[in-house]
Amino acid sequence: MAAPMGGPVSRLPRPAGRTHKLTPDQKRANRVLAIGRAPVKHGFAHLKNWRILIKLRTEPTRATCLLRALLVLTNQED
């Protein structure tokens, strides 16, 4: 993926070092990435807690239906 000016775009957070502090723009970019990444990580954590990904040995369309049903149930609990 290329940036509008032709440079590369990174989807990884930029780490701060002991001697290299992040600029406000870099901190903002890291925050945007974290906001988008958190729901995905939480979803996989739920699936891992239920061990659904380990025991699931079925066709992909049935697995998709099952995962959607679990997502609905999870959203109703919150």
mmCIF file of C-alpha atoms in Angstrom:
data_model
loop_
_atom_site.group_PDB
_atom_site.id
_atom_site.type_symbol
_atom_site.label_atom_id
_atom_site.label_comp_id
_atom_site.label_asym_id
_atom_site.label_seq_id
_atom_site.Cartn_x
_atom_site.Cartn_y
_atom_site.Cartn_z
ATOM 1 C CA MET A 1 0.000 0.000 0.000
ATOM 2 C CA ALA A 2 1.341 3.428 -0.818
ATOM 3 C CA ALA A 3 0.732 6.767 0.829
ATOM 4 C CA PRO A 4 -0.759 9.634 -1.195
ATOM 5 C CA MET A 5 2.717 11.076 -1.668
ATOM 6 C CA GLY A 6 4.111 7.723 -2.832
ATOM 7 C CA GLY A 7 5.856 6.660 0.380
ATOM 8 C CA PRO A 8 5.233 3.390 2.212
ATOM 9 C CA VAL A 9 2.481 3.118 4.828
ATOM 10 C CA SER A 10 3.090 1.168 8.021
ATOM 11 C CA ARG A 11 0.267 -0.586 9.866
ATOM 12 C CA LEU A 12 2.525 -1.507 12.779
ATOM 13 C CA PRO A 13 2.769 0.720 15.830
ATOM 14 C CA ARG A 14 5.943 2.731 16.088
ATOM 15 C CA PRO A 15 7.815 1.853 19.300
ATOM 16 C CA ALA A 16 9.427 4.489 21.460
ATOM 17 C CA GLY A 17 12.932 3.863 22.632
ATOM 18 C CA ARG A 18 14.838 4.937 25.677
ATOM 19 C CA THR A 19 16.466 7.769 23.744
ATOM 20 C CA HIS A 20 13.881 8.115 20.963
ATOM 21 C CA LYS A 21 10.620 9.664 22.132
ATOM 22 C CA LEU A 22 7.571 9.661 19.887
ATOM 23 C CA THR A 23 6.246 12.819 18.314
ATOM 24 C CA PRO A 24 2.603 13.760 18.935
ATOM 25 C CA ASP A 25 1.737 12.630 15.379
ATOM 26 C CA GLN A 26 3.364 9.235 15.966
ATOM 27 C CA LYS A 27 1.480 8.860 19.254
ATOM 28 C CA ARG A 28 -1.783 9.729 17.510
ATOM 29 C CA ALA A 29 -1.088 7.186 14.760
ATOM 30 C CA ASN A 30 -0.349 4.489 17.369
ATOM 31 C CA ARG A 31 -3.594 5.329 19.159
ATOM 32 C CA VAL A 32 -5.607 5.002 15.920
ATOM 33 C CA LEU A 33 -4.050 1.584 15.268
ATOM 34 C CA ALA A 34 -4.796 0.446 18.819
ATOM 35 C CA ILE A 35 -8.438 1.531 18.575
ATOM 36 C CA GLY A 36 -8.919 -0.562 15.454
ATOM 37 C CA ARG A 37 -6.982 -3.539 16.768
ATOM 38 C CA ALA A 38 -8.648 -3.872 20.194
ATOM 39 C CA PRO A 39 -12.063 -5.230 19.074
ATOM 40 C CA VAL A 40 -10.389 -7.855 16.897
ATOM 41 C CA LYS A 41 -8.125 -9.006 19.725
ATOM 42 C CA HIS A 42 -11.077 -9.137 22.122
ATOM 43 C CA GLY A 43 -13.047 -11.251 19.660
ATOM 44 C CA PHE A 44 -10.226 -13.771 19.300
ATOM 45 C CA ALA A 45 -9.796 -13.834 23.082
ATOM 46 C CA HIS A 46 -13.471 -14.801 23.467
ATOM 47 C CA LEU A 47 -13.075 -17.569 20.915
ATOM 48 C CA LYS A 48 -9.936 -18.859 22.615
ATOM 49 C CA ASN A 49 -11.680 -18.869 25.991
ATOM 50 C CA TRP A 50 -14.449 -20.999 24.541
ATOM 51 C CA ARG A 51 -11.822 -23.144 22.746
ATOM 52 C CA ILE A 52 -14.049 -22.978 19.703
ATOM 53 C CA LEU A 53 -11.130 -22.601 17.302
ATOM 54 C CA ILE A 54 -9.363 -25.692 18.652
ATOM 55 C CA LYS A 55 -12.330 -28.083 18.531
ATOM 56 C CA LEU A 56 -13.928 -26.782 15.340
ATOM 57 C CA ARG A 57 -13.609 -29.395 12.604
ATOM 58 C CA THR A 58 -16.337 -28.565 10.126
ATOM 59 C CA GLU A 59 -16.911 -26.907 6.795
ATOM 60 C CA PRO A 60 -16.187 -23.162 6.592
ATOM 61 C CA THR A 61 -19.793 -22.099 5.946
ATOM 62 C CA ARG A 62 -21.041 -23.913 9.040
ATOM 63 C CA ALA A 63 -18.158 -22.508 11.076
ATOM 64 C CA THR A 64 -19.070 -18.994 9.921
ATOM 65 C CA CYS A 65 -22.682 -19.449 11.035
ATOM 66 C CA LEU A 66 -21.550 -20.764 14.405
ATOM 67 C CA LEU A 67 -19.119 -17.903 14.943
ATOM 68 C CA ARG A 68 -21.790 -15.350 14.017
ATOM 69 C CA ALA A 69 -24.184 -16.892 16.531
ATOM 70 C CA LEU A 70 -21.526 -16.749 19.233
ATOM 71 C CA LEU A 71 -20.848 -13.113 18.384
ATOM 72 C CA VAL A 72 -24.528 -12.275 18.792
ATOM 73 C CA LEU A 73 -24.642 -14.011 22.170
ATOM 74 C CA THR A 74 -21.481 -12.249 23.303
ATOM 75 C CA ASN A 75 -22.826 -8.833 22.308
ATOM 76 C CA GLN A 76 -26.061 -9.486 24.235
ATOM 77 C CA GLU A 77 -24.097 -10.253 27.418
ATOM 78 C CA ASP A 78 -22.400 -6.838 27.431
#
